[in-house]
């Protein structure tokens, strides 16, 4: 996490917790305690080891033999999906999509944001969060998010700027509640800490606005830097207090060679999926009357510095 980004989050009544942060002595953070307890409980529910071994063996055989067609392999992977529980089926489907999309070896040239999203990240996010049967869609967006449309014009680029991706709930033929946001930066931008911190702040503000608009209890946030994916869940903890809890860091595969390392995190990804289902999809405890107005971008820019050089410190005015 970036210190400047964490400081900026406090302007919007948001407190960030890492998974290993000690919050057990703080009586106000009862919801975060329950969330962290459930993460630990979910992590004990391990992904089926026999299925994992089968997926790994199939991936290794495709890597070693160029003559093996990927289409029959993906069909073979998907054949037992119906017998798995929903979260495990999503992970199996994720591997099938990655097998169909990934190159055999890592690409040496720079991968820019559009290609990173659609070739390397889309198979992961669409498999994990896209569920049309439950009216839940993952989508790459290029418009102003629904929550910002209700805000006054001229708010700037933090709260009104579109997110790169969204998880949305459908109400008939229209998009309704927003369940999660995704911000992506490609690998060659990883040294730009100003942009990284700004993305983290944007995720916090977009999630806060979604909680305020729909009176939800939690909202998922995902920050991607290159192939590194960080999952957060943001919730309304108490009167005027929003917490952003870090769930997991994981490396998205860049080729078939790194796909087995991604499968090693299936237990952690199961925990993320279970938390998303329990706290974002299912838990809709109202928070009416406890929300706080979002600080405008003009005001936040007035108390933050403009330096973008990695050799100079990015600071906030006290």
mmCIF file of N, CA and C in Angstrom, residues 178-239:
data_model
loop_
_atom_site.group_PDB
_atom_site.id
_atom_site.type_symbol
_atom_site.label_atom_id
_atom_site.label_comp_id
_atom_site.label_asym_id
_atom_site.label_seq_id
_atom_site.Cartn_x
_atom_site.Cartn_y
_atom_site.Cartn_z
ATOM 1 N N UNK A 178 -24.112 -1.656 -8.027
ATOM 2 C CA UNK A 178 -22.726 -1.970 -8.354
ATOM 3 C C UNK A 178 -22.114 -2.740 -7.197
ATOM 4 N N UNK A 179 -21.560 -3.922 -7.507
ATOM 5 C CA UNK A 179 -21.027 -4.816 -6.483
ATOM 6 C C UNK A 179 -19.516 -4.738 -6.362
ATOM 7 N N UNK A 180 -18.826 -4.177 -7.381
ATOM 8 C CA UNK A 180 -17.372 -4.119 -7.317
ATOM 9 C C UNK A 180 -16.793 -3.252 -8.417
ATOM 10 N N UNK A 181 -15.542 -2.810 -8.191
ATOM 11 C CA UNK A 181 -14.825 -1.972 -9.146
ATOM 12 C C UNK A 181 -13.430 -2.533 -9.373
ATOM 13 N N UNK A 182 -12.898 -2.302 -10.578
ATOM 14 C CA UNK A 182 -11.552 -2.757 -10.938
ATOM 15 C C UNK A 182 -10.786 -1.597 -11.553
ATOM 16 N N UNK A 183 -9.556 -1.373 -11.088
ATOM 17 C CA UNK A 183 -8.654 -0.391 -11.691
ATOM 18 C C UNK A 183 -7.392 -1.116 -12.138
ATOM 19 N N UNK A 184 -6.928 -0.826 -13.353
ATOM 20 C CA UNK A 184 -5.805 -1.547 -13.958
ATOM 21 C C UNK A 184 -4.729 -0.575 -14.409
ATOM 22 N N UNK A 185 -3.477 -0.910 -14.123
ATOM 23 C CA UNK A 185 -2.316 -0.229 -14.683
ATOM 24 C C UNK A 185 -1.357 -1.293 -15.210
ATOM 25 N N UNK A 186 -0.780 -1.062 -16.371
ATOM 26 C CA UNK A 186 0.138 -2.048 -16.951
ATOM 27 C C UNK A 186 1.502 -1.983 -16.262
ATOM 28 N N UNK A 187 2.343 -2.968 -16.574
ATOM 29 C CA UNK A 187 3.592 -3.162 -15.818
ATOM 30 C C UNK A 187 4.524 -1.966 -15.905
ATOM 31 N N UNK A 188 4.615 -1.330 -17.069
ATOM 32 C CA UNK A 188 5.589 -0.242 -17.207
ATOM 33 C C UNK A 188 5.163 1.016 -16.449
ATOM 34 N N UNK A 189 3.937 1.041 -15.910
ATOM 35 C CA UNK A 189 3.485 2.157 -15.074
ATOM 36 C C UNK A 189 3.636 1.861 -13.585
ATOM 37 N N UNK A 190 4.192 0.699 -13.251
ATOM 38 C CA UNK A 190 4.246 0.283 -11.848
ATOM 39 C C UNK A 190 5.107 1.211 -10.990
ATOM 40 N N UNK A 191 6.086 1.903 -11.601
ATOM 41 C CA UNK A 191 6.956 2.792 -10.839
ATOM 42 C C UNK A 191 6.317 4.155 -10.590
ATOM 43 N N UNK A 192 5.206 4.415 -11.210
ATOM 44 C CA UNK A 192 4.504 5.688 -11.027
ATOM 45 C C UNK A 192 3.636 5.598 -9.766
ATOM 46 N N UNK A 193 4.227 5.863 -8.622
ATOM 47 C CA UNK A 193 3.516 5.706 -7.354
ATOM 48 C C UNK A 193 2.367 6.697 -7.212
ATOM 49 N N UNK A 194 2.503 7.857 -7.864
ATOM 50 C CA UNK A 194 1.413 8.833 -7.836
ATOM 51 C C UNK A 194 0.156 8.231 -8.467
ATOM 52 N N UNK A 195 0.313 7.588 -9.616
ATOM 53 C CA UNK A 195 -0.836 6.980 -10.302
ATOM 54 C C UNK A 195 -1.372 5.787 -9.520
ATOM 55 N N UNK A 196 -0.474 5.007 -8.900
ATOM 56 C CA UNK A 196 -0.918 3.849 -8.123
ATOM 57 C C UNK A 196 -1.754 4.283 -6.917
ATOM 58 N N UNK A 197 -1.265 5.308 -6.204
ATOM 59 C CA UNK A 197 -1.999 5.806 -5.040
ATOM 60 C C UNK A 197 -3.335 6.416 -5.461
ATOM 61 N N UNK A 198 -3.319 7.106 -6.606
ATOM 62 C CA UNK A 198 -4.557 7.719 -7.090
ATOM 63 C C UNK A 198 -5.594 6.653 -7.428
ATOM 64 N N UNK A 199 -5.150 5.548 -8.023
ATOM 65 C CA UNK A 199 -6.075 4.456 -8.325
ATOM 66 C C UNK A 199 -6.663 3.859 -7.052
ATOM 67 N N UNK A 200 -5.818 3.723 -6.023
ATOM 68 C CA UNK A 200 -6.310 3.167 -4.766
ATOM 69 C C UNK A 200 -7.346 4.086 -4.132
ATOM 70 N N UNK A 201 -7.082 5.397 -4.168
ATOM 71 C CA UNK A 201 -8.042 6.357 -3.635
ATOM 72 C C UNK A 201 -9.338 6.315 -4.442
ATOM 73 N N UNK A 202 -9.193 6.243 -5.777
ATOM 74 C CA UNK A 202 -10.386 6.193 -6.627
ATOM 75 C C UNK A 202 -11.245 4.968 -6.293
ATOM 76 N N UNK A 203 -10.603 3.811 -6.100
ATOM 77 C CA UNK A 203 -11.353 2.608 -5.749
ATOM 78 C C UNK A 203 -12.122 2.811 -4.437
ATOM 79 N N UNK A 204 -11.440 3.418 -3.466
ATOM 80 C CA UNK A 204 -12.100 3.668 -2.192
ATOM 81 C C UNK A 204 -13.299 4.585 -2.332
ATOM 82 N N UNK A 205 -13.147 5.653 -3.136
ATOM 83 C CA UNK A 205 -14.231 6.623 -3.292
ATOM 84 C C UNK A 205 -15.387 6.029 -4.092
ATOM 85 N N UNK A 206 -15.069 5.305 -5.173
ATOM 86 C CA UNK A 206 -16.126 4.680 -5.964
ATOM 87 C C UNK A 206 -16.915 3.677 -5.130
ATOM 88 N N UNK A 207 -16.211 2.879 -4.319
ATOM 89 C CA UNK A 207 -16.893 1.904 -3.460
ATOM 90 C C UNK A 207 -17.742 2.608 -2.408
ATOM 91 N N UNK A 208 -17.199 3.678 -1.827
ATOM 92 C CA UNK A 208 -17.974 4.444 -0.834
ATOM 93 C C UNK A 208 -19.251 5.001 -1.456
ATOM 94 N N UNK A 209 -19.141 5.556 -2.662
ATOM 95 C CA UNK A 209 -20.320 6.096 -3.327
ATOM 96 C C UNK A 209 -21.356 5.011 -3.603
ATOM 97 N N UNK A 210 -20.875 3.795 -3.962
ATOM 98 C CA UNK A 210 -21.801 2.685 -4.204
ATOM 99 C C UNK A 210 -22.510 2.282 -2.915
ATOM 100 N N UNK A 211 -21.757 2.236 -1.803
ATOM 101 C CA UNK A 211 -22.373 1.903 -0.514
ATOM 102 C C UNK A 211 -23.422 2.940 -0.135
ATOM 103 N N UNK A 212 -23.099 4.216 -0.372
ATOM 104 C CA UNK A 212 -24.032 5.287 -0.017
ATOM 105 C C UNK A 212 -25.289 5.255 -0.885
ATOM 106 N N UNK A 213 -25.107 5.007 -2.181
ATOM 107 C CA UNK A 213 -26.248 5.062 -3.105
ATOM 108 C C UNK A 213 -27.211 3.901 -2.888
ATOM 109 N N UNK A 214 -26.651 2.695 -2.708
ATOM 110 C CA UNK A 214 -27.501 1.505 -2.636
ATOM 111 C C UNK A 214 -27.731 1.018 -1.205
ATOM 112 N N UNK A 215 -27.178 1.733 -0.214
ATOM 113 C CA UNK A 215 -27.330 1.346 1.190
ATOM 114 C C UNK A 215 -26.869 -0.090 1.410
ATOM 115 N N UNK A 216 -25.814 -0.492 0.693
ATOM 116 C CA UNK A 216 -25.269 -1.837 0.837
ATOM 117 C C UNK A 216 -24.321 -1.883 2.022
ATOM 118 N N UNK A 217 -23.954 -3.098 2.429
ATOM 119 C CA UNK A 217 -23.016 -3.255 3.527
ATOM 120 C C UNK A 217 -21.577 -3.336 3.032
ATOM 121 N N UNK A 218 -21.359 -3.934 1.836
ATOM 122 C CA UNK A 218 -19.993 -4.136 1.352
ATOM 123 C C UNK A 218 -19.920 -3.981 -0.152
ATOM 124 N N UNK A 219 -18.696 -3.678 -0.632
ATOM 125 C CA UNK A 219 -18.438 -3.539 -2.069
ATOM 126 C C UNK A 219 -17.014 -4.024 -2.334
ATOM 127 N N UNK A 220 -16.823 -4.774 -3.411
ATOM 128 C CA UNK A 220 -15.514 -5.319 -3.761
ATOM 129 C C UNK A 220 -14.698 -4.291 -4.528
ATOM 130 N N UNK A 221 -13.399 -4.223 -4.246
ATOM 131 C CA UNK A 221 -12.468 -3.383 -5.001
ATOM 132 C C UNK A 221 -11.281 -4.238 -5.418
ATOM 133 N N UNK A 222 -10.827 -4.064 -6.658
ATOM 134 C CA UNK A 222 -9.698 -4.829 -7.184
ATOM 135 C C UNK A 222 -8.730 -3.868 -7.851
ATOM 136 N N UNK A 223 -7.476 -3.866 -7.383
ATOM 137 C CA UNK A 223 -6.437 -3.049 -8.008
ATOM 138 C C UNK A 223 -5.432 -3.965 -8.682
ATOM 139 N N UNK A 224 -5.195 -3.722 -9.970
ATOM 140 C CA UNK A 224 -4.277 -4.532 -10.757
ATOM 141 C C UNK A 224 -3.108 -3.660 -11.193
ATOM 142 N N UNK A 225 -1.890 -4.115 -10.897
ATOM 143 C CA UNK A 225 -0.668 -3.441 -11.338
ATOM 144 C C UNK A 225 0.161 -4.470 -12.092
ATOM 145 N N UNK A 226 0.193 -4.364 -13.416
ATOM 146 C CA UNK A 226 0.826 -5.409 -14.213
ATOM 147 C C UNK A 226 0.002 -6.681 -14.100
ATOM 148 N N UNK A 227 0.645 -7.745 -13.610
ATOM 149 C CA UNK A 227 -0.065 -9.013 -13.408
ATOM 150 C C UNK A 227 -0.416 -9.244 -11.932
ATOM 151 N N UNK A 228 -0.116 -8.270 -11.075
ATOM 152 C CA UNK A 228 -0.401 -8.413 -9.641
ATOM 153 C C UNK A 228 -1.801 -7.908 -9.330
ATOM 154 N N UNK A 229 -2.627 -8.777 -8.762
ATOM 155 C CA UNK A 229 -4.011 -8.449 -8.444
ATOM 156 C C UNK A 229 -4.163 -8.377 -6.927
ATOM 157 N N UNK A 230 -4.731 -7.269 -6.435
ATOM 158 C CA UNK A 230 -5.017 -7.114 -5.007
ATOM 159 C C UNK A 230 -6.516 -6.933 -4.824
ATOM 160 N N UNK A 231 -7.101 -7.785 -3.983
ATOM 161 C CA UNK A 231 -8.539 -7.737 -3.713
ATOM 162 C C UNK A 231 -8.781 -7.039 -2.378
ATOM 163 N N UNK A 232 -9.791 -6.153 -2.350
ATOM 164 C CA UNK A 232 -10.246 -5.492 -1.129
ATOM 165 C C UNK A 232 -11.756 -5.647 -1.018
ATOM 166 N N UNK A 233 -12.268 -5.575 0.203
ATOM 167 C CA UNK A 233 -13.708 -5.409 0.427
ATOM 168 C C UNK A 233 -13.893 -4.174 1.301
ATOM 169 N N UNK A 234 -14.738 -3.263 0.826
ATOM 170 C CA UNK A 234 -15.020 -2.036 1.579
ATOM 171 C C UNK A 234 -16.411 -2.138 2.191
ATOM 172 N N UNK A 235 -16.530 -1.704 3.435
ATOM 173 C CA UNK A 235 -17.806 -1.810 4.139
ATOM 174 C C UNK A 235 -18.034 -0.581 5.000
ATOM 175 N N UNK A 236 -19.293 -0.361 5.353
ATOM 176 C CA UNK A 236 -19.634 0.703 6.290
ATOM 177 C C UNK A 236 -19.597 0.110 7.686
ATOM 178 N N UNK A 237 -18.598 0.515 8.455
ATOM 179 C CA UNK A 237 -18.332 -0.102 9.749
ATOM 180 C C UNK A 237 -19.223 0.449 10.852
ATOM 181 N N UNK A 238 -19.382 1.759 10.852
ATOM 182 C CA UNK A 238 -20.171 2.416 11.901
ATOM 183 C C UNK A 238 -20.610 3.768 11.361
ATOM 184 N N UNK A 239 -21.154 4.587 12.230
ATOM 185 C CA UNK A 239 -21.641 5.894 11.809
ATOM 186 C C UNK A 239 -20.494 6.721 11.230
#
